[in-house]
mmCIF file of C-alpha atoms and ligand atoms in Angstrom:
data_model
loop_
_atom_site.group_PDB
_atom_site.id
_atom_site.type_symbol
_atom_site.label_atom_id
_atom_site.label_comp_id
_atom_site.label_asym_id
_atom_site.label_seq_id
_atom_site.Cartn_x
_atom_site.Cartn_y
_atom_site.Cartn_z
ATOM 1 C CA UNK H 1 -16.846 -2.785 -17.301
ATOM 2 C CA UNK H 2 -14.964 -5.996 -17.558
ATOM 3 C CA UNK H 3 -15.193 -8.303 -14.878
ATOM 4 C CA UNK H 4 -12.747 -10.477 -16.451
ATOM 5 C CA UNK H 5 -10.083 -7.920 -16.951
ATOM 6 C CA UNK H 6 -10.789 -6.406 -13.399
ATOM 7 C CA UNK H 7 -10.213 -10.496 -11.808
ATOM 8 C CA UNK H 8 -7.319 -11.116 -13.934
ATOM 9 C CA UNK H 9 -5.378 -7.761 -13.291
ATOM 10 C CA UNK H 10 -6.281 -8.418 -9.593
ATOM 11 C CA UNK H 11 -5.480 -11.871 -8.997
ATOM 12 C CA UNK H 12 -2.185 -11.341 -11.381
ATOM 13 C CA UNK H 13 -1.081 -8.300 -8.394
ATOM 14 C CA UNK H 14 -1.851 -11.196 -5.706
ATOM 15 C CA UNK H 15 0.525 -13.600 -7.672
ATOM 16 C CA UNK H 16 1.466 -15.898 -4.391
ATOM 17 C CA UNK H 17 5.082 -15.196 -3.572
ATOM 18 C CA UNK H 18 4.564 -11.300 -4.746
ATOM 19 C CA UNK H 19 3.550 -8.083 -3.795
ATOM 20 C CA UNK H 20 2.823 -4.586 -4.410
ATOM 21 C CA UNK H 21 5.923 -1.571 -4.206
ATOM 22 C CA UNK H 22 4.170 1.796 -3.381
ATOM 23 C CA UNK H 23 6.118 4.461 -4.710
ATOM 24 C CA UNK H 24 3.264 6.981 -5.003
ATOM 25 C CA UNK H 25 4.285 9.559 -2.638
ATOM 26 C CA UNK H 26 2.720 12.679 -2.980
ATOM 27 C CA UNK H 27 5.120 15.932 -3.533
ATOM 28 C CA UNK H 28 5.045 16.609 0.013
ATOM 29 C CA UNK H 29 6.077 13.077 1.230
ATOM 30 C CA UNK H 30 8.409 12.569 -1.306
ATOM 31 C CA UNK H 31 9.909 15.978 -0.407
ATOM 32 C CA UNK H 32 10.225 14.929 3.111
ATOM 33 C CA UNK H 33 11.578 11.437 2.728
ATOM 34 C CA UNK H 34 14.154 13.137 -0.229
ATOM 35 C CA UNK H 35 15.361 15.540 2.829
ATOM 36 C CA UNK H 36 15.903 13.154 5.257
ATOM 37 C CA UNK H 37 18.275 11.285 3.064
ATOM 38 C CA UNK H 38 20.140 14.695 2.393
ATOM 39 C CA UNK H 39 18.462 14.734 -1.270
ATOM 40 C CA UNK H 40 17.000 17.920 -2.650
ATOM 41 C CA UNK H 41 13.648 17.231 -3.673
ATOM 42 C CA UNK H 42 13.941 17.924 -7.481
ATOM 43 C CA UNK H 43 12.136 16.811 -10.791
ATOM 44 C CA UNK H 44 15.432 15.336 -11.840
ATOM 45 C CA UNK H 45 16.195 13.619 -8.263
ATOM 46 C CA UNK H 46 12.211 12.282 -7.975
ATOM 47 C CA UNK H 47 12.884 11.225 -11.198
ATOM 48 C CA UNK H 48 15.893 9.233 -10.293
ATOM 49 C CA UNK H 49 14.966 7.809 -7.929
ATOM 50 C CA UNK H 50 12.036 5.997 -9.237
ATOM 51 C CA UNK H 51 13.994 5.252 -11.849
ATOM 52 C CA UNK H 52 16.647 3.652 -9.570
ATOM 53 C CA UNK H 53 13.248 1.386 -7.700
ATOM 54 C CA UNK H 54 11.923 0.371 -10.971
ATOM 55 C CA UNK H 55 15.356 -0.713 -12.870
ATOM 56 C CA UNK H 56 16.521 -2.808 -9.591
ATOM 57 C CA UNK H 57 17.134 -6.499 -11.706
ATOM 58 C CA UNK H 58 14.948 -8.795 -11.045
ATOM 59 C CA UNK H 59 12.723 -7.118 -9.281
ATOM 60 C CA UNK H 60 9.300 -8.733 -11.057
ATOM 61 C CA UNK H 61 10.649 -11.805 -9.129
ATOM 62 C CA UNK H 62 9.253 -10.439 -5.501
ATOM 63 C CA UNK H 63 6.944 -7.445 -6.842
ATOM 64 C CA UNK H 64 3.847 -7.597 -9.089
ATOM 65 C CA UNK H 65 2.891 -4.256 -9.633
ATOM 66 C CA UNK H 66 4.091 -0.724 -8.280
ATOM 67 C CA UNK H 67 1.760 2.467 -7.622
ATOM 68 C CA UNK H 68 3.038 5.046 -9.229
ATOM 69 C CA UNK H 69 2.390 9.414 -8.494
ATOM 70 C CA UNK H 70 0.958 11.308 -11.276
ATOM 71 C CA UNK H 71 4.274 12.462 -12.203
ATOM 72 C CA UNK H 72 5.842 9.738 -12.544
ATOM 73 C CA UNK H 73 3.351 7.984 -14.586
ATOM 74 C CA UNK H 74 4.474 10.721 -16.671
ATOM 75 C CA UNK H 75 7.825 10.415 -16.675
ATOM 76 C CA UNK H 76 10.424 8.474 -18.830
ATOM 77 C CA UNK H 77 13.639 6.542 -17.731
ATOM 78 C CA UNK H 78 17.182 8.209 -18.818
ATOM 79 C CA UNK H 79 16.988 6.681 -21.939
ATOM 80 C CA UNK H 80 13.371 7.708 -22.942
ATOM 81 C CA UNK H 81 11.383 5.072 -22.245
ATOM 82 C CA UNK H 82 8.262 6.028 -20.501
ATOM 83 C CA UNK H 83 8.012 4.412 -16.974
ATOM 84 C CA UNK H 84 4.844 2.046 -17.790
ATOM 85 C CA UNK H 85 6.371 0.787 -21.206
ATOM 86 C CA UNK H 86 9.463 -0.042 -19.307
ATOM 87 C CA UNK H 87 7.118 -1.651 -16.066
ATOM 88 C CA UNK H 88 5.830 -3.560 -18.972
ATOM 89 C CA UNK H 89 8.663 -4.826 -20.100
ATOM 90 C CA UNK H 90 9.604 -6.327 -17.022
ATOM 91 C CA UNK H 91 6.830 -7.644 -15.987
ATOM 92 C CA UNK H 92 5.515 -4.871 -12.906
ATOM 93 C CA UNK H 93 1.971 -3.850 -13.468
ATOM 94 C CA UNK H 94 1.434 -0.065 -12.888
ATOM 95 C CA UNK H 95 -0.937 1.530 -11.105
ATOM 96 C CA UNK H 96 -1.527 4.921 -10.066
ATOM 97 C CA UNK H 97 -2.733 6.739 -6.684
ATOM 98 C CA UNK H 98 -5.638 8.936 -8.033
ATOM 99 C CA UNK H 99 -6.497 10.178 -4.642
ATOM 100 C CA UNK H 100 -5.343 14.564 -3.781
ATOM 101 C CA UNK H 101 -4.878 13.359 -0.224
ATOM 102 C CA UNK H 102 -5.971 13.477 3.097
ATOM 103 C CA UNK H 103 -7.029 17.267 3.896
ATOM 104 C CA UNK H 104 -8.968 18.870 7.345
ATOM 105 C CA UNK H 105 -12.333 17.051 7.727
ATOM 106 C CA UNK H 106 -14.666 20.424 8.460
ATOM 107 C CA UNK H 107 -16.106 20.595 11.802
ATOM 108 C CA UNK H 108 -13.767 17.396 13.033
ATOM 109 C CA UNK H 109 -10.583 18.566 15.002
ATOM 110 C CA UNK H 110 -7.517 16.221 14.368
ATOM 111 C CA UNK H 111 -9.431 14.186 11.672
ATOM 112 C CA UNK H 112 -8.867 13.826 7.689
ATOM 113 C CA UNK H 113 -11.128 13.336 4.624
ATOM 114 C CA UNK H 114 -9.884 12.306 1.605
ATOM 115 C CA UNK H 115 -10.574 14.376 -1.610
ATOM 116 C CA UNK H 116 -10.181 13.789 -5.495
ATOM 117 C CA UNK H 117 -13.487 12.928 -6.463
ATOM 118 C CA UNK H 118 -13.950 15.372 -8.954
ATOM 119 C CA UNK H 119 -12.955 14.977 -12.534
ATOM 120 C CA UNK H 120 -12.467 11.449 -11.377
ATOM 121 C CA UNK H 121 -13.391 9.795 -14.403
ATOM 122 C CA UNK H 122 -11.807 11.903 -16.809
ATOM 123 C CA UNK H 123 -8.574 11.137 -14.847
ATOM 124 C CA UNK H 124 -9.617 7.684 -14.832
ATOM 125 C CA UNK H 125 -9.410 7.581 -18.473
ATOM 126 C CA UNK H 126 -6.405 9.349 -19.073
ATOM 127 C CA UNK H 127 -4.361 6.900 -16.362
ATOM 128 C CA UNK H 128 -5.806 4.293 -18.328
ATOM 129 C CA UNK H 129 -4.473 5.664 -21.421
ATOM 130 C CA UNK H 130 -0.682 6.015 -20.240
ATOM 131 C CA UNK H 131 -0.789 2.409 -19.217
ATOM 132 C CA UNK H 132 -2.290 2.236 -15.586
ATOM 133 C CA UNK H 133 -3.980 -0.692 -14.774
ATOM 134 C CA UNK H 134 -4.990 -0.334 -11.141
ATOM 135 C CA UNK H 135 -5.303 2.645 -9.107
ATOM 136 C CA UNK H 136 -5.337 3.286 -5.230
ATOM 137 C CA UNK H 137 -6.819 5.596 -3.033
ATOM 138 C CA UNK H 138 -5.803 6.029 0.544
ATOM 139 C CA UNK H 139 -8.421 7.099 3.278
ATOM 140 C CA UNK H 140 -6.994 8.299 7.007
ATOM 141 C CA UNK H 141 -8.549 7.201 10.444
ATOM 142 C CA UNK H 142 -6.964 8.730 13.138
ATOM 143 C CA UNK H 143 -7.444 6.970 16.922
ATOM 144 C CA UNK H 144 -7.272 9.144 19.850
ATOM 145 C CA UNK H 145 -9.108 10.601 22.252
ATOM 146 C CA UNK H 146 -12.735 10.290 21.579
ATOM 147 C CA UNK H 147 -11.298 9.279 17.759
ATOM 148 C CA UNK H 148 -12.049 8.493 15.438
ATOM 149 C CA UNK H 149 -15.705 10.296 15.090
ATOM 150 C CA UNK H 150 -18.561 8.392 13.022
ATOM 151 C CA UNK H 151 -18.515 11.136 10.651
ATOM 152 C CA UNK H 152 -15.267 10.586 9.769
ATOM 153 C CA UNK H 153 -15.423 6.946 9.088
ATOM 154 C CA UNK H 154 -18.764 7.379 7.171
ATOM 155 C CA UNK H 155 -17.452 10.424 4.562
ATOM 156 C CA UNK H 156 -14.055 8.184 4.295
ATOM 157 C CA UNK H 157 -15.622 5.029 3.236
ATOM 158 C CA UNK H 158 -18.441 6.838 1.296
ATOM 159 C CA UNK H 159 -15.493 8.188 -1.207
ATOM 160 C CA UNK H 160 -13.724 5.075 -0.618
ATOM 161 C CA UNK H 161 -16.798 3.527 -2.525
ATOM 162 C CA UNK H 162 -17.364 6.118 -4.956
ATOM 163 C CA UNK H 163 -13.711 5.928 -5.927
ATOM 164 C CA UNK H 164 -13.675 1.838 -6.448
ATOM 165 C CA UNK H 165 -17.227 2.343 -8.364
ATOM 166 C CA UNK H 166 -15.429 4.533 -10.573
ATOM 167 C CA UNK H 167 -12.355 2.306 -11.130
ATOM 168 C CA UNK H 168 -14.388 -0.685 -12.377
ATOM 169 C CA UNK H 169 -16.297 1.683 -14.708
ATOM 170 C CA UNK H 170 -12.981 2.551 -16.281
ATOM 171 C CA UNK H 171 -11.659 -1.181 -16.020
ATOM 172 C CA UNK H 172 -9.430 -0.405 -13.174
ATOM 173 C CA UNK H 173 -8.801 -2.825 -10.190
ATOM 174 C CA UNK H 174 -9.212 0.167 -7.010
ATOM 175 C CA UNK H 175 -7.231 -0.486 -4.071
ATOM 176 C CA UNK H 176 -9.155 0.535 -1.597
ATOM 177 C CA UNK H 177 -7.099 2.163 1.222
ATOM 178 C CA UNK H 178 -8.450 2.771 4.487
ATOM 179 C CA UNK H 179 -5.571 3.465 7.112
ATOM 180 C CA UNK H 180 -5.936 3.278 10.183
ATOM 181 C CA UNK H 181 -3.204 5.302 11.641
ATOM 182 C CA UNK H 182 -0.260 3.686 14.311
ATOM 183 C CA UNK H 183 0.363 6.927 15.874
ATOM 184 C CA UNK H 184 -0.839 7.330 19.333
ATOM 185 C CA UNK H 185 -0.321 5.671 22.815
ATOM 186 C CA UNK H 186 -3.464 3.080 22.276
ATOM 187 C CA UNK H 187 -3.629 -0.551 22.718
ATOM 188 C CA UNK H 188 -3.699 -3.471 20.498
ATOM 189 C CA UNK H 189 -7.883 -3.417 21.453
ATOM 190 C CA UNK H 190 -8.453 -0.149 20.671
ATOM 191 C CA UNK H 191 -6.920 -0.493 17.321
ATOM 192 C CA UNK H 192 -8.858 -3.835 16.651
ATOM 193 C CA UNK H 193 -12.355 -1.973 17.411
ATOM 194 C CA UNK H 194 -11.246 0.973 15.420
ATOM 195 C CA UNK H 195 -10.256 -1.161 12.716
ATOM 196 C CA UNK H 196 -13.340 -3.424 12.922
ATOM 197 C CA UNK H 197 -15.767 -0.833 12.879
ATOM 198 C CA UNK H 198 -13.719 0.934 9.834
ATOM 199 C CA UNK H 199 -13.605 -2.081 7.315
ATOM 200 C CA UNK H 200 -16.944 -2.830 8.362
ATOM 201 C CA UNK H 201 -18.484 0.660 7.628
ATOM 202 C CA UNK H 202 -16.310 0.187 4.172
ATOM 203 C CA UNK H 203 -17.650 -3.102 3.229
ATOM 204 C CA UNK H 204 -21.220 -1.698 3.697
ATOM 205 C CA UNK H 205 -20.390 1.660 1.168
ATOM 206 C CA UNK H 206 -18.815 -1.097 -0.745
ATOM 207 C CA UNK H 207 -21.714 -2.958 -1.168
ATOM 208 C CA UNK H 208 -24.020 -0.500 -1.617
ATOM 209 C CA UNK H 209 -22.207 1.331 -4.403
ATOM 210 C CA UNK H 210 -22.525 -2.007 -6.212
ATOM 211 C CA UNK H 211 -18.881 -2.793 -6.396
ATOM 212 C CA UNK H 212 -17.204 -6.313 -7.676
ATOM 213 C CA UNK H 213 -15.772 -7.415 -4.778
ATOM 214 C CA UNK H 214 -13.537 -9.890 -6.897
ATOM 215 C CA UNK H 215 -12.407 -7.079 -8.892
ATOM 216 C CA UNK H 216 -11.209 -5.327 -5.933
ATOM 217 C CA UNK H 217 -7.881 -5.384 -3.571
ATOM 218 C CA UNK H 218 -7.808 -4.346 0.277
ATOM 219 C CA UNK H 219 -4.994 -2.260 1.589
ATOM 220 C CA UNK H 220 -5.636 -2.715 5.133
ATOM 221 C CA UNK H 221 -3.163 -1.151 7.889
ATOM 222 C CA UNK H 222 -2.420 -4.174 10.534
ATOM 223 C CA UNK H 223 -3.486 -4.386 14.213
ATOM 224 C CA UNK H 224 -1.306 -2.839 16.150
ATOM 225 C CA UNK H 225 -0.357 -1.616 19.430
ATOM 226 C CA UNK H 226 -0.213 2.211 18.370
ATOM 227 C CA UNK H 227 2.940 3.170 17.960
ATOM 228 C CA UNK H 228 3.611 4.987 21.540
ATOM 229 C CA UNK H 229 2.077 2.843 23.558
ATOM 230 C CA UNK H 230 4.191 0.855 26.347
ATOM 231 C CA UNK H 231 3.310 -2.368 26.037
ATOM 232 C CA UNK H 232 4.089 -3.732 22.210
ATOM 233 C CA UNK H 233 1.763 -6.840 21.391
ATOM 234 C CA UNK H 234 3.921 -9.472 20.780
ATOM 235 C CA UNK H 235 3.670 -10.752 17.132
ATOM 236 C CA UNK H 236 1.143 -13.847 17.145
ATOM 237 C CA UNK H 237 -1.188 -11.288 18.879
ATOM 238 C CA UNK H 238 -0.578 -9.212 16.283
ATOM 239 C CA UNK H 239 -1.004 -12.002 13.948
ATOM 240 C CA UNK H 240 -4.473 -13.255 15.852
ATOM 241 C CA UNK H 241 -6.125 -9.666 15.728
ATOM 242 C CA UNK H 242 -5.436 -8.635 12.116
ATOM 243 C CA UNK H 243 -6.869 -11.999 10.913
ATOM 244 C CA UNK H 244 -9.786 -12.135 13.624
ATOM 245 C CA UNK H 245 -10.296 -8.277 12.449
ATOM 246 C CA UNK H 246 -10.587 -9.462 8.444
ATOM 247 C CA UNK H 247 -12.637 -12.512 9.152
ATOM 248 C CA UNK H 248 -15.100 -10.425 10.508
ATOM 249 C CA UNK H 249 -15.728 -7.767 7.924
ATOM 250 C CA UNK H 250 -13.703 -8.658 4.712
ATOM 251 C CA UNK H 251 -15.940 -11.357 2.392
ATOM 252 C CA UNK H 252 -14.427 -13.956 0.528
ATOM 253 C CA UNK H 253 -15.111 -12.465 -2.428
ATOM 254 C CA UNK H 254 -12.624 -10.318 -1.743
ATOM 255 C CA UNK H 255 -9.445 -11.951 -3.349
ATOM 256 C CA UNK H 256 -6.648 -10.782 -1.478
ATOM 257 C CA UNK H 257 -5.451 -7.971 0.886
ATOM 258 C CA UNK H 258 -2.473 -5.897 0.769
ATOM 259 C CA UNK H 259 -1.131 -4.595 3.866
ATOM 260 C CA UNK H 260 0.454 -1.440 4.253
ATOM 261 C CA UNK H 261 3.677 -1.301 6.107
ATOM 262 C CA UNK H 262 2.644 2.532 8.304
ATOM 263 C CA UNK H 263 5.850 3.119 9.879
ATOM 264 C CA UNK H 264 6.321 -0.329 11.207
ATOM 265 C CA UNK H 265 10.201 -1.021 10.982
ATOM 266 C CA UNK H 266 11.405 -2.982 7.695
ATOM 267 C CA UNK H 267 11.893 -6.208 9.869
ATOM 268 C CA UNK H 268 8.680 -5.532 11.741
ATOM 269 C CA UNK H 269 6.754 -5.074 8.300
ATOM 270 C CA UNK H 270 8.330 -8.809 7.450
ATOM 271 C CA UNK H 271 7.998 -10.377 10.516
ATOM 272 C CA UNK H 272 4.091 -9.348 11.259
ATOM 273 C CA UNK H 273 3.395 -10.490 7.269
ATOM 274 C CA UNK H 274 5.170 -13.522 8.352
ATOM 275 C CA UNK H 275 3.331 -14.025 11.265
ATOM 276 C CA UNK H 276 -0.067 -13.127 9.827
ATOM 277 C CA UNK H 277 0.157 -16.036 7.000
ATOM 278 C CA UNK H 278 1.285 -18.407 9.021
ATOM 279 C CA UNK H 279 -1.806 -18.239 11.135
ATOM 280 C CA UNK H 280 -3.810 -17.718 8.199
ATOM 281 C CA UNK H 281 -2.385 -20.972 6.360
ATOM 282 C CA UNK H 282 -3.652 -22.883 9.640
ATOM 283 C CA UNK H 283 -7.087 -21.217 9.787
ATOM 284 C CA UNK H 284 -7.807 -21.405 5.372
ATOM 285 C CA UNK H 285 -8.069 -17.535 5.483
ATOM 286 C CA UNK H 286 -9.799 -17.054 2.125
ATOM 287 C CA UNK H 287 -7.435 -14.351 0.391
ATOM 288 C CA UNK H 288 -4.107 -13.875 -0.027
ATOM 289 C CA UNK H 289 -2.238 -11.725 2.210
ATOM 290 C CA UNK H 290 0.457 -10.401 0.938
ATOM 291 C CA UNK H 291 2.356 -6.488 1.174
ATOM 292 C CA UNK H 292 1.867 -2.996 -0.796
ATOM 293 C CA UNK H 293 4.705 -1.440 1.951
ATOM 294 C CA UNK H 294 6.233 2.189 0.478
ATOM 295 C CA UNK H 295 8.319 3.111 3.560
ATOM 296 C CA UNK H 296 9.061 -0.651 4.336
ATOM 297 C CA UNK H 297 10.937 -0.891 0.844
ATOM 298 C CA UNK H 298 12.298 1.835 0.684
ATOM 299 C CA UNK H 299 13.595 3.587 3.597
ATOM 300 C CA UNK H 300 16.755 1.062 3.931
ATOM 301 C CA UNK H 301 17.510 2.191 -0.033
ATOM 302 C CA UNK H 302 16.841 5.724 0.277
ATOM 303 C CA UNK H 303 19.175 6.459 3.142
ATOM 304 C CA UNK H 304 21.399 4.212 0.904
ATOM 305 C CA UNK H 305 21.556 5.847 -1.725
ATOM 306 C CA UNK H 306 21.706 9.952 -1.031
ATOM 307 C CA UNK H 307 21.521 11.047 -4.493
ATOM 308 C CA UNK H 308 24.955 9.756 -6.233
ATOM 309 C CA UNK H 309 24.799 7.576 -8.726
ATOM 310 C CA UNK H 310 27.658 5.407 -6.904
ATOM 311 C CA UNK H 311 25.625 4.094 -4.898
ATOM 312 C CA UNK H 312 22.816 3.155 -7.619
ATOM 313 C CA UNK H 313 23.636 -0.082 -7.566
ATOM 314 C CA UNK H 314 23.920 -1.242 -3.584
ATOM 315 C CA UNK H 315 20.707 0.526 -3.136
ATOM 316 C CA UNK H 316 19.138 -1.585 -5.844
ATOM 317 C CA UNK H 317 20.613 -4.797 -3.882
ATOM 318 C CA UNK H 318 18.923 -3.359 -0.656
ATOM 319 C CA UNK H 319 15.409 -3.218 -1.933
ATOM 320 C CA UNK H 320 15.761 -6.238 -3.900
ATOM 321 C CA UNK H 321 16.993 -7.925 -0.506
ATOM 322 C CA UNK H 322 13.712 -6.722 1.220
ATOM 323 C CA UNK H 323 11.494 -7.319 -1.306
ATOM 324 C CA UNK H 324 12.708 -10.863 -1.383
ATOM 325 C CA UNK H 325 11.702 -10.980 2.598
ATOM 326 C CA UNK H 326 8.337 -9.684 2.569
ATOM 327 C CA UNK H 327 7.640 -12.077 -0.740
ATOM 328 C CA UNK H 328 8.675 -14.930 1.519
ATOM 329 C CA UNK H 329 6.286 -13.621 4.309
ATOM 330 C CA UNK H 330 4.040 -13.463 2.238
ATOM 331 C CA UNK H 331 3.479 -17.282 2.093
ATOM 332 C CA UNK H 332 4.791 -17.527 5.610
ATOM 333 C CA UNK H 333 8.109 -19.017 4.539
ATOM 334 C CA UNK H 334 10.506 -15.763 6.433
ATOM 335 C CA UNK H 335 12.991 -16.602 8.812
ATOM 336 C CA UNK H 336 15.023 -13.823 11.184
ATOM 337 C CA UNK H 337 18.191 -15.312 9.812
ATOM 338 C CA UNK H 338 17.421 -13.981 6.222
ATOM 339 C CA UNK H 339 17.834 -11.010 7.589
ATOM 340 C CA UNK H 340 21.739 -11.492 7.491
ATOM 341 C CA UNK H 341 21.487 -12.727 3.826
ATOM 342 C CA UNK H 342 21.910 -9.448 1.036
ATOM 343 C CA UNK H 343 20.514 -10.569 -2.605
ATOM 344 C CA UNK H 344 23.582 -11.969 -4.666
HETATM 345 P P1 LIG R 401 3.642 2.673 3.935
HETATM 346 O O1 LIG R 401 3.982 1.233 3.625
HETATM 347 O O2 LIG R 401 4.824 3.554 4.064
HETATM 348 O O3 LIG R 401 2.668 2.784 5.057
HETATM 349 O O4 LIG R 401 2.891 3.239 2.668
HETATM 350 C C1 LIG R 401 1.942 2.477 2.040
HETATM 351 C C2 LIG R 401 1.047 3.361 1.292
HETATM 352 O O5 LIG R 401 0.914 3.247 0.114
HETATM 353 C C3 LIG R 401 0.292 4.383 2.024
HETATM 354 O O6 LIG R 401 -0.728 4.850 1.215
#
């Protein structure tokens, strides 16, 4: 392993003023956000679509690297170029989700493990092959009642750690994913406990499995009121239990965290990234905090676009216009009234 190349690949994602584009759904997710923007989930339409995300002009401006599905690490653009060459090209360092998803954790009602360890390193070495230069695996916590279970928490961050030890082997930066789910009626307290006891349970595997913490990203899921739950912390709480959260579990070492958007609203995502820097820039949080949002970047685009090749363009103007937001929250410089501004 390379420390080096591990740092430099990492801190070159956490470029200030950039972040990460997660385009990685799986074929079920994909197929689901596909149908809701009236798209039939084909090859040829998965295909286009990424295609449309990764041609948007400009794009290396607000984005430093997109995670990519197995397919489409695979695939080529219209006019042949494979999708990491043309990354490459324009400056967007891919990475690949390596993970076969969250399945039913035995003996745990309502609870997920994440599976994909096997083969691991051959897969590890193929990725790196086609161009991949960092590689995420995502890890669900569920909170409800009497959730999430130790058990579950232990076996998540156990292959969390297993996964990242891997990575560095084959010179690949892991993002290490563990979600903590915003469904559910909880409060802004229960999350932070959940949370807390989740990164900290991480950091230990982590640790134990030996792994470079510089060479390493977090993609952490904010603190949140769950999603159902009446009262909505307002978003310097928000701000105040996210970074009180990391300060207690994530080391320096660790050079910057990623957050992932989790069904937040696209102006939510921005605002809470927003929020979260600017009370980090006052406190001299030790990483940079910056986005890896899939649904935040996309959803706006998607429902944009609906499969016609009309509407290419607009829908490239759309994602380019949020990406340009959440790069601004991402040193704390957002302000509501961008909102109203589209990307010229
Ligand atoms: P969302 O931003 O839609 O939560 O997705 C991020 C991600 O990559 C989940 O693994």
């Amino acid at each position: 392993m390379s420390l080096l190349t591990l740092e430099t690949t990492a801190l070159a994602l956490l470029t200030p003023g950039k972040g990460i584009l997660a385009m990685d759904e799986s074929m079920p997710t994909i197929g689901k956000r596909l149908h809701e923007a009236g798209v039939e989930n084909t090859p040829g339409n998965r295909r286009a679509w990424r295609e449309l995300l990764l041609t948007t002009p400009t794009l290396s401006e607000f984005i430093s690297g997109a995670i990519l599905y197995d397919e489409t690490l695979n695939q080529s653009a219209h006019d042949g170029t494979p999708f990491p060459m043309l990354m490459n090209d324009c400056g967007i360092i891919p990475g690949i989700k390596v993970d076969a998803g969250a399945q039913q954790f035995a003996g745990h009602t309502n609870e997920k493990i994440t599976e994909g360890l096997d083969h691991l390193r051959d897969r590890l070495e193929e990725y790196r092959s086609l161009g991949a230069r960092f590689a995420k695996w995502r890890a669900v916590i569920t909170i409800g009642p009497g959730l999430p279970s130790r058990a579950c928490i232990e076996a998540n961050a156990h292959a969390l750690a297993r996964y990242a030890a891997l990575c560095q082997e084959a010179a690949l930066v892991p993002i290490v994913e563990p979600e903590v789910l915003f469904d559910g009626d909880h409060s802004i307290e229960r999350c932070y406990a959940v949370s807390r006891e989740t990164l900290h349970t991480v950091f230990e595997q982590l640790h134990r499995m030996g792994i470079a913490l510089s060479g390493m990203i977090l993609k952490a899921s904010m603190v949140l009121s769950g999603q159902g739950c009446a009262q909505q912390a307002p978003l310097e709480q928000v701000a105040r239990e996210t970074l009180r959260c990391l300060r207690n579990t994530v080391p320096a070492a660790v050079p910057g965290v990623a957050f992932l958007s989790g069904g937040q609203s696209d102006a939510a995502a921005s605002q809470h990234l927003n929020a979260i820097n600017v009370l980090a820039r006052g406190m001299h949080a030790p990483w940079r905090l910056t986005f890896s949002y899939a649904r935040a970047l996309q959803h706006a685009p998607l429902q944009l676009w609906r499969g016609s090749a009309q509407n290419v363009e607009r829908a490239q103007q759309l994602l380019l216009h949020r990406a340009r937001l959440n790069a601004a929250a991402s040193t704390g410089r957002y302000t509501p009234h961008m909102e109203q501004e589209l990307a010229a």
